[in-house]
Amino acid sequence: DLDRIRRRLDTLPMVERPVFLLCRIDGLDFAQIAWRLGIDSEAVERHLARAITRIAFGPDGENEERR
């Protein structure tokens, strides 16, 4: 549900949120995101993976639907 996704986006750490938005919303690739944020591509990949996990399963790592 979109409200749950919005709430989870709001809870992302400061470095994960822009990585997620630049990739998924703006369509930038890892190299472009890395250049914009001043981090390396591997860090972009790591932050994106964590952001996706947090959005899918919540900040506590447990999907609300499985409760």
Rosetta silent file (secondary structure, phi, psi, omega in degrees, C-alpha in Angstrom):
SEQUENCE: DLDRIRRRLDTLPMVERPVFLLCRIDGLDFAQIAWRLGIDSEAVERHLARAITRIAFGPDGENEERR
SCORE:     score description
SCORE:     0.000 S_00000001
   1 L     0.000  142.366 -173.189    0.000    0.000    0.000 S_00000001
   2 H   -64.028  -35.537  178.428    1.309    3.464   -0.909 S_00000001
   3 H   -63.338  -41.227  178.378    0.871    4.962    2.562 S_00000001
   4 H   -64.306  -41.467  178.383    3.038    2.229    4.077 S_00000001
   5 H   -63.822  -43.671  177.749    5.720    2.802    1.421 S_00000001
   6 H   -60.389  -44.629  178.382    5.653    6.568    2.075 S_00000001
   7 H   -61.328  -42.433 -179.230    5.991    6.001    5.833 S_00000001
   8 H   -70.093  -34.841  174.033    8.897    3.626    5.291 S_00000001
   9 H   -60.514  -40.239  179.883   10.597    6.060    2.903 S_00000001
  10 H   -65.643  -23.272 -178.666   10.390    8.674    5.639 S_00000001
  11 H   -93.223   -3.962 -179.861   12.179    6.350    8.057 S_00000001
  12 L   -64.582  143.364  174.556   15.132    5.579    5.769 S_00000001
  13 L   -58.312  155.724 -174.223   18.527    6.772    7.018 S_00000001
  14 L   -56.072  -29.289 -179.458   19.774   10.007    5.459 S_00000001
  15 L   -86.953  -29.453 -178.564   22.189    8.242    3.087 S_00000001
  16 H   -76.800  -36.415 -176.405   19.809    5.499    1.926 S_00000001
  17 H   -60.054  -52.506  179.866   16.866    7.738    1.049 S_00000001
  18 H   -64.751  -34.524  177.507   18.588    9.816   -1.657 S_00000001
  19 H   -60.944  -47.719 -179.894   20.231    6.710   -3.129 S_00000001
  20 H   -60.305  -49.407 -176.636   16.829    5.013   -3.389 S_00000001
  21 H   -65.127  -42.596  179.752   15.094    8.064   -4.855 S_00000001
  22 H   -63.953  -35.091 -179.603   17.852    8.854   -7.360 S_00000001
  23 H   -79.614  -55.230 -171.245   17.834    5.258   -8.589 S_00000001
  24 H   -81.520  -31.666 -178.721   14.164    4.305   -8.513 S_00000001
  25 H   -95.793  -48.285 -177.388   12.497    7.652   -9.163 S_00000001
  26 L   -85.668  -15.214  176.224   15.068    9.598  -11.209 S_00000001
  27 L    75.719   20.421  179.043   16.420    6.525  -13.014 S_00000001
  28 L   -76.697  150.314  175.975   20.090    7.292  -12.442 S_00000001
  29 L   -87.060  173.674 -174.744   22.630    4.476  -12.584 S_00000001
  30 H   -58.754  -40.920 -179.024   25.049    3.641   -9.774 S_00000001
  31 H   -64.484  -41.469  178.788   27.910    5.669  -11.273 S_00000001
  32 H   -65.403  -42.079  178.586   25.746    8.771  -11.639 S_00000001
  33 H   -64.969  -44.597  179.453   24.444    8.454   -8.083 S_00000001
  34 H   -57.957  -44.464 -179.975   27.963    7.879   -6.753 S_00000001
  35 H   -63.480  -45.739 -178.682   29.208   11.015   -8.512 S_00000001
  36 H   -62.745  -38.291 -174.584   26.309   13.133   -7.245 S_00000001
  37 H   -96.293   -6.985  178.997   26.662   11.963   -3.646 S_00000001
  38 L    71.840   32.874  176.537   30.445   11.738   -3.536 S_00000001
  39 L  -126.903  170.080 -179.818   30.533    8.038   -2.680 S_00000001
  40 L   -87.374  164.881 -175.702   31.713    5.001   -4.620 S_00000001
  41 H   -61.944  -34.531  178.779   29.476    2.733   -6.715 S_00000001
  42 H   -64.625  -37.435  177.019   29.808   -0.151   -4.273 S_00000001
  43 H   -65.954  -39.137  177.226   28.444    2.081   -1.501 S_00000001
  44 H   -59.429  -47.843 -179.631   25.522    3.028   -3.753 S_00000001
  45 H   -60.093  -44.152  179.728   24.752   -0.645   -4.323 S_00000001
  46 H   -63.099  -47.304 -179.490   24.957   -1.391   -0.587 S_00000001
  47 H   -65.444  -38.044  178.620   22.748    1.562    0.401 S_00000001
  48 H   -65.337  -43.795  178.931   20.182    0.719   -2.270 S_00000001
  49 H   -60.576  -42.844  178.851   19.965   -2.903   -1.124 S_00000001
  50 H   -65.518  -41.270 -179.986   19.453   -1.786    2.480 S_00000001
  51 H   -63.036  -44.032  179.648   16.824    0.770    1.459 S_00000001
  52 H   -62.176  -41.617  178.482   14.874   -1.806   -0.541 S_00000001
  53 H   -63.412  -44.172 -179.634   14.985   -4.217    2.398 S_00000001
  54 H   -64.925  -37.269  179.312   13.802   -1.524    4.822 S_00000001
  55 H   -70.514  -40.694 -178.819   10.947   -0.538    2.501 S_00000001
  56 H   -70.968  -40.130 -171.778    9.891   -4.144    1.948 S_00000001
  57 H  -115.413   -0.243  179.975   10.200   -5.316    5.552 S_00000001
  58 L    84.167  165.660 -176.532   10.088   -2.114    7.602 S_00000001
  59 L   -63.763  -23.603  179.631   12.766   -0.586    9.789 S_00000001
  60 L   -91.320   -0.022  176.565   12.573   -3.510   12.234 S_00000001
  61 L    81.950    9.517 -179.322   13.097   -6.059    9.455 S_00000001
  62 L  -122.757  125.182  179.484    9.706   -7.701    9.800 S_00000001
  63 L   -69.552  128.604 -177.909    7.010   -7.439    7.154 S_00000001
  64 H   -59.974  -31.106 -177.028    3.735   -6.257    8.732 S_00000001
  65 H   -70.827  -22.363 -178.513    1.733   -8.662    6.597 S_00000001
  66 H   -86.079   -6.907 -178.480    3.500  -11.692    8.111 S_00000001
  67 L   -72.629    0.000    0.000    2.525  -10.748   11.697 S_00000001
